[in-house]
Coordinates of C-alpha atoms in Angstrom, one line a residue:
M12 CA -29.1 2.1 2.4
R13 CA -29.3 1.4 -1.0
R14 CA -28.8 -1.6 -3.2
F15 CA -26.0 -0.5 -5.8
L16 CA -26.2 -1.3 -9.4
P17 CA -24.5 -3.7 -11.1
L18 CA -0.7 -5.5 -18.5
L19 CA -2.7 -7.7 -21.1
L20 CA -3.0 -11.3 -19.6
A21 CA -0.3 -13.0 -21.2
L22 CA -1.3 -16.3 -21.8
S23 CA -4.0 -16.0 -24.4
L24 CA -7.6 -18.1 -23.4
S25 CA -8.0 -18.8 -27.6
L26 CA -8.4 -22.6 -27.0
S27 CA -11.5 -24.2 -26.7
L28 CA -11.6 -23.4 -22.7
A29 CA -10.7 -20.0 -23.3
A30 CA -13.1 -19.7 -25.9
C31 CA -15.2 -20.5 -23.2
G32 CA -16.9 -24.2 -24.9
A33 CA -18.8 -24.4 -28.5
A34 CA -21.5 -22.3 -28.5
P35 CA -24.8 -25.0 -29.2
S36 CA -27.3 -24.2 -31.9
S37 CA -30.2 -24.5 -29.5
P38 CA -31.1 -23.8 -26.2
G39 CA -30.8 -27.0 -24.1
G40 CA -31.1 -28.4 -20.8
S41 CA -33.9 -28.4 -17.8
A42 CA -36.1 -25.4 -17.5
G43 CA -34.9 -24.9 -14.1
G44 CA -33.4 -27.0 -10.8
S45 CA -35.3 -30.2 -11.2
A46 CA -33.0 -32.7 -10.3
S47 CA -33.2 -34.5 -6.8
A48 CA -30.1 -34.2 -4.3
A49 CA -28.7 -37.6 -5.1
A50 CA -25.2 -36.0 -2.9
S51 CA -22.3 -38.5 -2.8
G52 CA -18.7 -37.7 -1.0
S53 CA -18.2 -35.1 2.2
S54 CA -18.3 -32.7 -0.6
A55 CA -21.7 -32.5 -1.1
S56 CA -24.1 -31.5 1.9
S57 CA -26.6 -34.4 3.2
A58 CA -29.2 -30.7 3.5
A59 CA -29.5 -30.4 0.1
P60 CA -32.9 -29.5 -0.7
D61 CA -35.2 -31.2 -2.8
A62 CA -35.2 -28.7 -6.0
S63 CA -38.3 -31.3 -8.1
A64 CA -40.4 -31.5 -4.9
Q65 CA -41.0 -27.6 -5.6
P66 CA -42.1 -26.4 -2.1
E67 CA -43.2 -23.0 -1.1
T68 CA -40.1 -20.8 -0.7
P69 CA -39.9 -19.7 2.7
E70 CA -39.6 -15.7 2.9
P71 CA -36.1 -15.1 2.9
E72 CA -33.5 -13.4 5.8
P73 CA -33.5 -9.8 5.4
Y74 CA -30.1 -9.1 3.9
V75 CA -28.6 -5.1 4.4
I76 CA -26.5 -4.2 1.8
S77 CA -24.9 -0.5 2.9
D78 CA -22.6 2.2 1.3
P79 CA -19.2 2.1 2.0
T80 CA -18.9 5.8 0.8
V81 CA -20.5 6.3 4.2
Q82 CA -19.4 6.7 7.5
P83 CA -20.6 4.7 9.9
T84 CA -21.7 6.6 12.8
D85 CA -24.0 4.3 14.8
T86 CA -21.2 1.4 14.8
A87 CA -19.4 0.5 18.2
E88 CA -15.9 -0.1 16.0
P89 CA -14.2 2.8 13.9
Y90 CA -14.8 3.2 10.9
V91 CA -11.4 4.9 8.8
A92 CA -11.1 6.5 5.4
W93 CA -9.4 4.8 3.1
D94 CA -8.2 5.9 0.2
G95 CA -5.5 3.5 -0.8
I96 CA -5.2 0.3 -3.5
V97 CA -8.3 -1.3 -3.9
E98 CA -7.1 -5.3 -4.3
H99 CA -8.7 -7.3 -6.9
L100 CA -9.1 -10.8 -7.9
F101 CA -10.6 -12.6 -10.2
F102 CA -11.5 -16.5 -10.8
H103 CA -13.2 -19.0 -13.2
P104 CA -15.4 -21.3 -12.2
V105 CA -13.8 -24.0 -9.4
I106 CA -13.7 -27.2 -10.0
A107 CA -15.6 -29.6 -8.0
Y108 CA -14.4 -32.9 -9.2
P109 CA -10.2 -32.9 -9.9
E110 CA -10.7 -36.4 -10.8
L111 CA -12.8 -35.8 -13.8
A112 CA -10.9 -32.2 -14.8
F113 CA -7.4 -33.2 -14.4
D114 CA -8.3 -36.8 -16.4
G115 CA -5.8 -36.6 -19.3
D116 CA -7.7 -35.0 -22.3
D117 CA -7.1 -32.3 -24.0
Q118 CA -9.0 -29.8 -21.8
A119 CA -6.3 -30.8 -19.0
N120 CA -3.8 -28.7 -19.3
G121 CA -6.3 -25.4 -19.9
L122 CA -8.1 -26.3 -16.6
D123 CA -5.1 -26.5 -14.9
D124 CA -3.3 -23.4 -16.3
F125 CA -7.0 -21.3 -15.4
M126 CA -8.7 -22.6 -12.8
V127 CA -8.6 -23.5 -8.9
T128 CA -10.3 -26.4 -7.4
V129 CA -13.1 -25.9 -4.6
D130 CA -10.6 -26.9 -1.9
E131 CA -8.3 -24.2 -3.5
Y132 CA -10.6 -21.3 -3.4
D133 CA -11.4 -22.3 0.1
K134 CA -8.3 -22.0 1.4
I135 CA -8.0 -19.0 -0.9
L136 CA -11.3 -17.4 1.3
Q137 CA -9.6 -18.3 4.4
S138 CA -6.6 -16.8 3.8
V139 CA -8.0 -13.1 2.5
Y140 CA -10.1 -13.3 5.3
D141 CA -7.3 -14.0 7.7
R142 CA -5.4 -11.3 6.3
G143 CA -7.9 -8.8 7.0
Y144 CA -9.6 -8.5 3.8
V145 CA -13.2 -6.9 3.8
L146 CA -15.3 -7.4 0.4
V147 CA -16.6 -4.2 -1.3
D148 CA -19.1 -3.8 -4.6
I149 CA -16.9 -2.9 -7.6
N150 CA -19.3 -0.5 -8.2
S151 CA -18.7 1.7 -5.0
V152 CA -15.0 2.1 -5.8
W153 CA -16.1 4.5 -8.5
S154 CA -18.5 7.2 -9.2
E155 CA -19.7 9.1 -12.3
T156 CA -20.1 13.1 -12.0
V157 CA -19.9 16.5 -13.5
G158 CA -16.5 18.0 -13.5
E159 CA -16.2 22.0 -13.4
D160 CA -16.1 22.1 -17.3
G161 CA -19.2 20.6 -16.9
Q162 CA -18.7 17.0 -19.0
P163 CA -19.1 13.7 -16.9
K164 CA -16.2 12.2 -15.7
M165 CA -15.3 9.3 -13.1
V166 CA -13.9 10.2 -9.7
R167 CA -12.1 7.5 -7.3
N168 CA -14.5 7.2 -3.8
T169 CA -13.2 7.6 -0.5
L170 CA -14.2 4.5 1.6
Y171 CA -15.2 3.7 5.1
L172 CA -13.8 0.5 6.2
P173 CA -13.5 -1.1 10.4
E174 CA -10.6 0.0 11.3
G175 CA -7.7 -2.5 10.4
K176 CA -9.5 -4.0 7.1
K177 CA -8.6 -3.5 3.6
P178 CA -10.7 -3.8 0.8
L179 CA -11.1 -6.5 -1.7
I180 CA -13.3 -6.9 -4.9
L181 CA -14.2 -10.7 -6.0
S182 CA -15.4 -11.0 -9.8
F183 CA -15.9 -14.6 -11.4
D184 CA -15.6 -14.9 -15.5
D185 CA -17.7 -17.4 -17.7
T186 CA -20.7 -17.5 -14.7
N187 CA -22.4 -19.2 -17.6
Y188 CA -21.9 -22.9 -17.2
Y189 CA -20.7 -24.0 -20.4
P190 CA -20.9 -27.3 -22.4
Y191 CA -17.3 -27.8 -21.9
M192 CA -17.2 -27.2 -18.5
L193 CA -20.3 -30.1 -17.7
E194 CA -18.1 -32.5 -18.9
N195 CA -15.0 -31.9 -17.0
G196 CA -15.9 -31.8 -13.4
L197 CA -17.7 -28.5 -12.8
T198 CA -21.3 -27.7 -11.8
Y199 CA -24.4 -27.2 -13.8
K200 CA -26.4 -24.5 -12.6
L201 CA -27.0 -22.4 -9.7
I202 CA -30.7 -22.9 -8.4
V203 CA -32.7 -21.8 -5.5
G204 CA -33.2 -24.3 -2.9
D205 CA -36.5 -25.1 -1.5
D206 CA -34.8 -22.9 2.2
G207 CA -34.4 -19.8 -0.6
L208 CA -30.9 -20.0 -0.5
I209 CA -28.6 -20.1 -3.9
W210 CA -27.4 -23.9 -4.3
S211 CA -25.3 -25.6 -7.3
E212 CA -27.1 -28.9 -9.4
G213 CA -24.3 -31.2 -11.1
K214 CA -23.2 -34.9 -11.1
D215 CA -20.6 -36.1 -9.5
P216 CA -18.0 -38.9 -11.3
Q217 CA -20.8 -41.8 -10.8
G218 CA -23.1 -39.7 -13.0
N219 CA -25.2 -38.8 -9.3
E220 CA -27.4 -35.8 -9.3
V221 CA -25.5 -33.5 -6.6
I222 CA -27.0 -30.3 -5.3
S223 CA -24.5 -28.3 -3.1
Q224 CA -23.5 -25.4 -1.5
D225 CA -20.0 -26.5 -1.3
L226 CA -18.9 -27.3 -4.8
D227 CA -19.4 -23.4 -6.6
A228 CA -17.5 -20.4 -6.0
I229 CA -20.8 -18.3 -6.0
P230 CA -22.6 -20.6 -2.9
I231 CA -19.3 -21.0 -0.9
L232 CA -18.8 -17.2 -1.1
D233 CA -22.4 -17.0 0.2
K234 CA -22.1 -19.6 2.5
F235 CA -18.7 -18.3 4.3
V236 CA -19.9 -14.9 4.5
R237 CA -23.0 -16.6 6.4
E238 CA -20.4 -17.8 8.8
H239 CA -18.1 -14.4 8.9
P240 CA -20.1 -11.5 8.6
D241 CA -17.6 -9.4 9.4
F242 CA -15.7 -10.2 5.7
S243 CA -19.0 -8.6 4.1
P244 CA -19.3 -5.3 6.4
F245 CA -21.4 -3.7 3.8
G246 CA -23.1 -6.6 2.2
A247 CA -21.1 -7.1 -0.8
K248 CA -20.0 -10.6 -2.4
G249 CA -18.9 -10.6 -5.7
C250 CA -19.5 -9.6 -9.8
L251 CA -20.2 -12.3 -12.1
S252 CA -19.0 -11.6 -16.0
L253 CA -21.4 -12.9 -18.1
T254 CA -21.2 -13.6 -21.6
G255 CA -24.6 -14.8 -23.0
Y256 CA -23.7 -17.6 -26.1
C257 CA -24.6 -20.0 -23.9
G258 CA -26.9 -18.3 -21.8
I259 CA -26.7 -17.4 -18.2
L260 CA -25.9 -18.8 -14.8
G261 CA -26.4 -22.4 -16.4
Y262 CA -29.6 -21.6 -18.1
R263 CA -30.1 -21.6 -22.1
T264 CA -31.4 -18.2 -22.5
Q265 CA -29.6 -17.5 -26.0
T266 CA -31.0 -17.4 -29.1
D267 CA -29.2 -19.0 -32.3
T268 CA -28.0 -16.9 -35.3
K269 CA -28.6 -19.6 -37.9
S270 CA -31.9 -20.9 -37.4
W271 CA -34.7 -20.6 -35.2
S272 CA -38.3 -22.3 -34.0
A273 CA -41.6 -21.5 -32.2
E274 CA -40.5 -24.5 -30.3
Q275 CA -36.7 -23.4 -29.2
E276 CA -38.2 -20.2 -28.6
A277 CA -40.8 -21.7 -26.3
Q278 CA -37.8 -23.2 -24.1
R279 CA -36.0 -20.3 -24.3
Q280 CA -38.5 -18.3 -22.1
K281 CA -38.6 -21.6 -19.6
E282 CA -35.2 -21.1 -19.2
I283 CA -35.6 -17.5 -18.8
E284 CA -38.3 -17.7 -16.3
A285 CA -36.3 -20.5 -14.6
V286 CA -33.3 -18.0 -14.2
K287 CA -35.0 -15.3 -13.0
P288 CA -35.7 -15.7 -9.5
V289 CA -32.1 -16.6 -9.4
I290 CA -30.8 -13.5 -10.4
A291 CA -33.4 -11.9 -8.0
E292 CA -31.8 -13.7 -5.3
L293 CA -28.2 -13.1 -6.3
K294 CA -28.6 -9.5 -6.1
R295 CA -30.7 -9.5 -2.9
T296 CA -28.0 -10.6 -1.6
G297 CA -24.7 -8.7 -2.8
W298 CA -24.2 -10.4 -5.9
T299 CA -23.6 -7.8 -8.8
F300 CA -23.5 -8.4 -12.6
G301 CA -21.1 -7.5 -15.7
S302 CA -21.1 -8.0 -18.9
H303 CA -18.0 -10.1 -20.9
T304 CA -19.4 -9.7 -24.3
W305 CA -22.0 -11.9 -25.4
G306 CA -19.6 -14.4 -27.9
H307 CA -16.5 -13.6 -25.6
I308 CA -14.8 -11.8 -28.5
R309 CA -11.8 -10.1 -28.7
L310 CA -11.9 -6.0 -28.2
G311 CA -8.5 -5.0 -29.5
S312 CA -8.7 -6.9 -33.2
K313 CA -12.4 -6.7 -34.4
P314 CA -14.2 -4.2 -36.2
L315 CA -16.1 -1.4 -34.5
E316 CA -19.4 -3.3 -36.3
T317 CA -18.7 -6.8 -34.8
V318 CA -18.4 -5.4 -31.4
Q319 CA -21.5 -3.0 -31.8
A320 CA -23.5 -5.9 -33.0
D321 CA -22.2 -8.0 -30.0
T322 CA -22.9 -5.5 -27.6
Q323 CA -26.4 -5.3 -28.7
R324 CA -27.1 -8.7 -28.6
W325 CA -25.9 -8.8 -25.1
L326 CA -27.6 -5.6 -23.9
D327 CA -31.1 -8.0 -25.1
E328 CA -30.5 -11.3 -24.4
V329 CA -28.1 -10.9 -20.7
G330 CA -28.7 -7.5 -19.7
S331 CA -32.4 -7.5 -20.1
L332 CA -31.9 -9.9 -17.3
V333 CA -29.6 -9.1 -14.9
G334 CA -30.8 -5.3 -15.6
E335 CA -28.3 -2.4 -16.2
T336 CA -24.4 -2.4 -15.5
S337 CA -21.4 0.0 -15.8
I338 CA -19.0 -3.1 -15.8
L339 CA -16.9 -4.6 -18.5
F340 CA -14.5 -7.5 -18.0
Y341 CA -12.5 -7.9 -21.2
P342 CA -12.0 -11.4 -22.4
H343 CA -8.7 -12.8 -23.1
G344 CA -8.2 -9.7 -21.0
E345 CA -7.6 -8.0 -24.7
R346 CA -8.0 -4.0 -24.4
P347 CA -9.9 -2.5 -27.1
D348 CA -8.3 -0.3 -29.8
G349 CA -5.0 -2.1 -28.5
D350 CA -4.2 0.2 -25.4
D351 CA -7.3 1.5 -23.8
W352 CA -4.9 3.5 -21.1
K353 CA -3.6 5.4 -23.6
T354 CA -5.7 5.8 -26.8
T355 CA -9.4 6.1 -26.7
G356 CA -10.2 4.6 -30.0
P357 CA -13.5 3.9 -32.2
V358 CA -14.4 0.8 -30.4
F359 CA -14.0 2.2 -26.5
R360 CA -15.8 5.0 -27.1
Y361 CA -18.8 2.8 -28.9
L362 CA -18.7 0.3 -25.4
Q363 CA -18.7 4.0 -22.9
S364 CA -21.4 5.1 -24.6
Q365 CA -23.7 2.3 -24.0
G366 CA -23.4 2.9 -20.5
F367 CA -20.1 1.3 -19.9
R368 CA -17.9 3.2 -17.3
V369 CA -15.2 0.4 -15.5
F370 CA -13.3 -1.4 -17.8
A371 CA -11.5 -4.1 -16.1
S372 CA -8.6 -6.5 -18.0
V373 CA -6.5 -8.7 -16.3
G374 CA -2.5 -8.1 -14.9
V375 CA 0.0 -8.5 -12.4
E376 CA -1.6 -5.7 -10.3
S377 CA -4.8 -3.9 -9.0
F378 CA -3.6 -1.2 -11.4
S379 CA -6.8 1.6 -12.1
Y380 CA -6.2 4.5 -14.2
I381 CA -9.0 7.0 -14.5
K382 CA -8.9 8.5 -18.3
K383 CA -8.9 12.2 -18.9
D384 CA -10.6 12.4 -22.0
I385 CA -13.9 10.4 -21.8
C386 CA -16.0 9.7 -18.5
A387 CA -14.5 6.0 -17.5
V388 CA -12.0 4.1 -15.2
I389 CA -9.6 1.0 -16.5
C390 CA -8.4 -1.0 -14.4
D391 CA -6.5 -4.5 -14.2
R392 CA -7.3 -7.6 -11.5
L393 CA -5.0 -10.6 -10.5
H394 CA -5.9 -14.6 -11.1
P395 CA -5.4 -16.7 -8.7
D396 CA -5.6 -19.9 -10.8
G397 CA -3.2 -23.3 -11.6
T398 CA -0.8 -20.7 -13.5
T399 CA -0.1 -18.2 -10.9
L400 CA 0.1 -20.7 -8.5
R401 CA 2.9 -22.8 -9.9
H402 CA 4.9 -19.2 -11.4
S403 CA 3.9 -16.5 -9.2
R404 CA 4.0 -17.4 -5.5
D405 CA 5.8 -14.6 -4.6
R406 CA 3.7 -11.2 -6.4
Y407 CA 0.7 -13.5 -4.2
L408 CA 2.0 -13.5 -1.1
Q409 CA -0.7 -10.4 0.3
F410 CA -3.3 -12.5 0.0
Y411 CA -1.9 -16.4 0.5
D412 CA 1.2 -18.6 0.1
A413 CA 0.5 -20.8 -3.0
K414 CA 2.5 -23.7 -1.1
D415 CA -0.4 -23.7 1.9
I416 CA -2.8 -23.7 -1.5
M417 CA -2.2 -25.7 -4.5
D418 CA -3.1 -29.0 -4.1
V419 CA 0.1 -30.9 -6.0
S420 CA -1.6 -34.5 -4.8
V421 CA -4.4 -33.8 -8.1
R422 CA -3.1 -31.3 -10.3
P423 CA -1.4 -32.7 -13.4
K424 CA 2.5 -32.9 -12.8
R425 CA 3.5 -29.9 -14.4
E426 CA 6.5 -27.4 -13.3
I427 CA 6.2 -25.4 -10.3
D428 CA 8.6 -22.8 -9.5
W429 CA 8.9 -22.5 -5.6
Q430 CA 9.4 -26.2 -5.4

């Protein structure tokens, strides 16, 4: 058993939500989970660990990650070959407190368009589980090999799944915890609790600090898999799509291009040290990482020089922490060089030369295409969010029924096609 390394989106994400908040001029925030558990309401766990106490972390439970391309021979249930479509759903960070997100300010409609609430996310996970989907790591779906001509190429792998099950990739964009998120009812960061598990840290509408496993997409999925281990027969969770301009995972690990001081660098180094155990625990328990570019830049319109500088900065500030990745998630769903599946332009060639092999956009189906002229795969992902809950019910019925998922009682009163 081994661990794996880690159509255009019709709606523009160019507003402040889509641009993922304004990059701060210097790192800020605490150096690691220092908040006490002040959980309030039923959504926060009363058993939350007190991160400020800094007790000795217990030895974590063993977590097995296996290869779905190898047919098991030691299982009671049959595993059968799957060469069909591998569905791919992606989420932005989920809304923990709808009353803060949908409060009528200039962010409310953007949050409504591009995100789901915790309650909706919980229901989506339960629905895809009930419909027979099982999680697979995006890194297991394709492999790089050498063709008959001696040149590297990508191939689609046969997956061996429990009989009757269907494969599902999950990815999560912008898991950086941008400043605008912190003001609009989302959690602040991920931490390792005193039980060795991943928790989220944030504040409730009254300003109380809350540490929970029920308010953030990542610990929610961890918890769901613990309760339903057959949802992840190979140990896979999801792929976290990271920018870098506000740091990663809630830790301000970024530098500033305008000014920098020894004090700022010292604080950044504290943030780097604080995030390392979070990264390690995520990787240990089936999470992988992909690039979303450092600055959430538009790869279809930026000049090559800008893309090169941005990519190097991502590698320096993010890749150096999370490790190598072959996955690139296009910001705004914008394809390099205009049309990456018909054209292989200079931006795409450069990105491929930096080790990226799987290039993911956003669309209306889980489309994938192995390029013939270069060693790369391009693919699209579906996006459960307010927009598709309102307007694409039929398309998502194989996963869930929007009528059962969407919480119209908390969302803004906007048009819904199926009502």
